[in-house]
Amino acid sequence: MDILVFLIFGIIFAFWRRWFGGGFDFAYKWLDNRGIQAFAGIILMMPVFLYDCGAWQNWLAAVLLSVYLYAQFWSRGHGACFDLGRGELNDTLIKRYNERWYHVPVDYLFDKLLKCPDRKYGFLYDFIYMSLRYTMPMVLLGLIDVRYLLIGLLVTPVYAFMWTVSEKENWLFEKLPASMQSPTGVSEYVAGFIFGFGLWTLR
């Protein structure tokens, strides 16, 4: 029974993540509202942290943790690095990288330690940058159980793999439903599933 609950929660979050990523065309435009999507995500996360429904302190903790995960794990953009070094580099893109603090340690690695600034913004740079972006928000929960960090660490490999498949075997995406006919689309489903499944198994 437990594994069924884990799978259901994973599937629910897979669809929520794709919805949050703008992957569906709705007849009712209000469903594309980011506020509604955010509220839905927070409500979906709360049961994970509810252990005693009769205690207001537990409700408060569940709300705070759910809002924290939404704000730090989901709402922060990854547009500069999500294609893992496949984008066309320009000043605007570099500015987007520098909007997040993650660029500081990665820049130091490439500029000072590896001494190869010409390799910045490529696959490895983006892989490390994106790994920081999705893993660091889990550090708080990692203080409770270090396995929470795995949820963040697994996101970037998913995107890297799907982008590689799209380059080598793009015909596969053409056989999928409309919301999955891109490496980003499939990655969002998988990342959402990992998040939902992982949170519930560590409950």
CSV table of C-alpha atoms in Angstrom, one decimal:
chain,number,residue,atom,x,y,z
A,1,MET,CA,0.0,0.0,0.0
A,2,ASP,CA,2.8,2.4,0.9
A,3,ILE,CA,4.4,2.1,-2.6
A,4,LEU,CA,1.1,2.9,-4.2
A,5,VAL,CA,0.8,6.1,-2.2
A,6,PHE,CA,4.4,7.0,-3.1
A,7,LEU,CA,3.6,6.4,-6.8
A,8,ILE,CA,0.3,8.4,-6.7
A,9,PHE,CA,2.0,11.3,-5.0
A,10,GLY,CA,4.8,11.2,-7.5
A,11,ILE,CA,2.4,11.2,-10.5
A,12,ILE,CA,0.4,14.1,-9.0
A,13,PHE,CA,3.6,16.1,-8.7
A,14,ALA,CA,4.7,15.1,-12.2
A,15,PHE,CA,1.6,16.7,-13.6
A,16,TRP,CA,1.7,19.7,-11.3
A,17,ARG,CA,5.3,20.4,-12.4
A,18,ARG,CA,4.4,20.3,-16.0
A,19,TRP,CA,1.4,22.5,-15.3
A,20,PHE,CA,3.7,24.9,-13.4
A,21,GLY,CA,6.1,24.8,-16.4
A,22,GLY,CA,3.3,26.0,-18.8
A,23,GLY,CA,3.0,22.6,-20.5
A,24,PHE,CA,-0.7,22.6,-20.9
A,25,ASP,CA,-3.1,24.6,-23.1
A,26,PHE,CA,-6.2,25.4,-21.1
A,27,ALA,CA,-9.6,26.6,-22.3
A,28,TYR,CA,-9.8,28.7,-19.1
A,29,LYS,CA,-6.8,31.1,-19.0
A,30,TRP,CA,-7.1,31.5,-15.2
A,31,LEU,CA,-5.6,28.0,-14.9
A,32,ASP,CA,-2.3,29.4,-16.3
A,33,ASN,CA,-2.1,31.9,-13.5
A,34,ARG,CA,1.1,31.4,-11.6
A,35,GLY,CA,-0.5,32.3,-8.3
A,36,ILE,CA,-3.0,29.5,-8.6
A,37,GLN,CA,-0.3,27.1,-9.6
A,38,ALA,CA,1.8,28.1,-6.6
A,39,PHE,CA,-1.2,27.7,-4.2
A,40,ALA,CA,-1.9,24.3,-5.6
A,41,GLY,CA,1.7,23.2,-5.2
A,42,ILE,CA,1.9,24.4,-1.6
A,43,ILE,CA,-1.4,22.6,-0.8
A,44,LEU,CA,-0.1,19.4,-2.4
A,45,MET,CA,3.1,19.5,-0.3
A,46,MET,CA,1.5,20.1,3.0
A,47,PRO,CA,0.3,16.5,3.7
A,48,VAL,CA,4.0,15.4,3.6
A,49,PHE,CA,4.7,17.4,6.7
A,50,LEU,CA,1.4,16.9,8.6
A,51,TYR,CA,1.9,14.3,11.3
A,52,ASP,CA,-0.6,15.5,13.8
A,53,CYS,CA,-3.6,17.3,12.3
A,54,GLY,CA,-4.8,18.3,15.8
A,55,ALA,CA,-1.7,20.3,16.6
A,56,TRP,CA,-1.6,23.9,15.3
A,57,GLN,CA,2.2,23.8,15.6
A,58,ASN,CA,2.3,21.0,13.1
A,59,TRP,CA,0.0,22.9,10.7
A,60,LEU,CA,2.2,26.0,11.0
A,61,ALA,CA,5.4,23.9,10.3
A,62,ALA,CA,3.7,22.2,7.3
A,63,VAL,CA,2.7,25.6,5.8
A,64,LEU,CA,6.2,27.1,6.4
A,65,LEU,CA,8.0,24.1,4.9
A,66,SER,CA,5.7,23.9,1.9
A,67,VAL,CA,6.0,27.7,1.2
A,68,TYR,CA,9.8,27.4,1.7
A,69,LEU,CA,10.0,24.5,-0.8
A,70,TYR,CA,7.9,26.3,-3.3
A,71,ALA,CA,9.8,29.6,-3.0
A,72,GLN,CA,13.3,28.0,-3.0
A,73,PHE,CA,13.0,24.8,-4.9
A,74,TRP,CA,10.4,25.6,-7.6
A,75,SER,CA,9.9,29.3,-8.1
A,76,ARG,CA,13.6,30.2,-8.7
A,77,GLY,CA,14.3,30.1,-12.4
A,78,HIS,CA,16.6,27.8,-14.2
A,79,GLY,CA,16.3,29.3,-17.6
A,80,ALA,CA,20.0,30.2,-18.1
A,81,CYS,CA,21.2,26.6,-17.5
A,82,PHE,CA,18.4,24.2,-18.2
A,83,ASP,CA,19.6,23.3,-21.6
A,84,LEU,CA,23.0,22.2,-20.2
A,85,GLY,CA,25.3,24.2,-22.4
A,86,ARG,CA,23.3,24.1,-25.6
A,87,GLY,CA,22.1,27.7,-25.7
A,88,GLU,CA,23.5,30.5,-27.8
A,89,LEU,CA,25.7,32.6,-25.4
A,90,ASN,CA,25.1,36.4,-25.3
A,91,ASP,CA,25.2,39.2,-22.8
A,92,THR,CA,21.6,38.8,-21.9
A,93,LEU,CA,22.1,35.1,-21.0
A,94,ILE,CA,25.3,35.8,-19.0
A,95,LYS,CA,23.3,38.4,-17.1
A,96,ARG,CA,20.7,35.8,-16.3
A,97,TYR,CA,23.4,33.5,-15.0
A,98,ASN,CA,24.7,36.2,-12.7
A,99,GLU,CA,21.3,36.9,-11.2
A,100,ARG,CA,21.7,33.8,-9.0
A,101,TRP,CA,24.5,33.4,-6.5
A,102,TYR,CA,25.2,29.9,-7.9
A,103,HIS,CA,27.5,31.4,-10.5
A,104,VAL,CA,30.0,32.6,-7.9
A,105,PRO,CA,31.5,29.1,-6.9
A,106,VAL,CA,31.2,27.8,-10.5
A,107,ASP,CA,33.0,30.9,-11.9
A,108,TYR,CA,35.7,30.4,-9.3
A,109,LEU,CA,36.1,26.8,-10.3
A,110,PHE,CA,36.5,27.6,-14.0
A,111,ASP,CA,38.4,30.9,-13.7
A,112,LYS,CA,40.8,30.1,-10.8
A,113,LEU,CA,41.0,26.4,-10.1
A,114,LEU,CA,40.6,24.9,-13.6
A,115,LYS,CA,42.0,28.0,-15.3
A,116,CYS,CA,39.7,27.5,-18.3
A,117,PRO,CA,37.4,30.6,-18.5
A,118,ASP,CA,36.8,29.8,-22.1
A,119,ARG,CA,34.9,26.6,-21.1
A,120,LYS,CA,32.4,28.6,-19.0
A,121,TYR,CA,28.7,28.3,-19.8
A,122,GLY,CA,29.2,24.9,-21.5
A,123,PHE,CA,27.8,21.5,-20.4
A,124,LEU,CA,29.9,21.0,-17.3
A,125,TYR,CA,29.4,24.6,-16.1
A,126,ASP,CA,25.6,24.3,-16.5
A,127,PHE,CA,25.6,20.9,-14.9
A,128,ILE,CA,27.3,22.2,-11.8
A,129,TYR,CA,25.3,25.4,-11.7
A,130,MET,CA,22.0,23.6,-12.1
A,131,SER,CA,22.9,21.0,-9.5
A,132,LEU,CA,23.5,23.8,-7.0
A,133,ARG,CA,20.3,25.5,-8.0
A,134,TYR,CA,18.2,22.3,-7.2
A,135,THR,CA,20.2,20.9,-4.3
A,136,MET,CA,20.9,23.9,-2.1
A,137,PRO,CA,17.2,24.5,-1.3
A,138,MET,CA,17.2,20.9,0.1
A,139,VAL,CA,19.9,21.6,2.6
A,140,LEU,CA,17.4,22.7,5.3
A,141,LEU,CA,15.5,19.4,5.0
A,142,GLY,CA,18.9,17.6,4.7
A,143,LEU,CA,19.5,18.6,8.3
A,144,ILE,CA,16.6,16.3,9.2
A,145,ASP,CA,17.5,13.5,6.7
A,146,VAL,CA,20.5,13.8,4.3
A,147,ARG,CA,18.5,11.8,1.7
A,148,TYR,CA,16.5,14.9,0.9
A,149,LEU,CA,19.6,16.2,-0.9
A,150,LEU,CA,19.2,13.3,-3.4
A,151,ILE,CA,16.0,14.8,-4.6
A,152,GLY,CA,17.8,17.9,-5.7
A,153,LEU,CA,20.8,16.1,-7.0
A,154,LEU,CA,18.7,13.9,-9.3
A,155,VAL,CA,17.1,16.8,-11.2
A,156,THR,CA,20.1,17.9,-13.3
A,157,PRO,CA,21.0,14.4,-14.6
A,158,VAL,CA,17.4,14.0,-15.8
A,159,TYR,CA,17.6,17.2,-17.9
A,160,ALA,CA,21.1,16.2,-19.2
A,161,PHE,CA,19.9,12.8,-20.2
A,162,MET,CA,16.7,14.1,-21.9
A,163,TRP,CA,18.6,16.7,-23.9
A,164,THR,CA,21.1,14.1,-25.0
A,165,VAL,CA,18.3,11.8,-26.1
A,166,SER,CA,16.7,14.6,-28.0
A,167,GLU,CA,19.9,15.1,-30.0
A,168,LYS,CA,20.5,11.4,-30.7
A,169,GLU,CA,17.0,10.0,-31.0
A,170,ASN,CA,14.7,12.9,-31.4
A,171,TRP,CA,12.1,10.7,-33.1
A,172,LEU,CA,11.2,9.3,-29.7
A,173,PHE,CA,9.8,12.6,-28.6
A,174,GLU,CA,7.6,12.8,-31.7
A,175,LYS,CA,5.7,9.7,-30.5
A,176,LEU,CA,4.9,11.2,-27.1
A,177,PRO,CA,1.8,13.3,-26.2
A,178,ALA,CA,2.0,17.0,-27.0
A,179,SER,CA,3.1,18.1,-23.6
A,180,MET,CA,6.1,15.7,-23.7
A,181,GLN,CA,7.4,16.4,-27.2
A,182,SER,CA,10.5,18.2,-26.0
A,183,PRO,CA,13.4,17.3,-23.6
A,184,THR,CA,12.1,20.0,-21.2
A,185,GLY,CA,8.6,18.6,-21.2
A,186,VAL,CA,9.7,15.1,-20.3
A,187,SER,CA,12.2,16.4,-17.8
A,188,GLU,CA,9.6,18.4,-16.0
A,189,TYR,CA,7.4,15.3,-15.6
A,190,VAL,CA,10.3,13.2,-14.4
A,191,ALA,CA,11.6,15.9,-12.0
A,192,GLY,CA,8.1,16.4,-10.6
A,193,PHE,CA,7.7,12.7,-10.1
A,194,ILE,CA,11.1,12.4,-8.3
A,195,PHE,CA,10.2,15.3,-6.1
A,196,GLY,CA,6.7,13.9,-5.1
A,197,PHE,CA,7.8,10.3,-4.8
A,198,GLY,CA,11.0,11.3,-2.9
A,199,LEU,CA,9.2,13.6,-0.4
A,200,TRP,CA,6.6,11.0,0.5
A,201,THR,CA,9.1,8.1,0.9
A,202,LEU,CA,11.1,10.3,3.3
A,203,ARG,CA,8.0,11.4,5.3
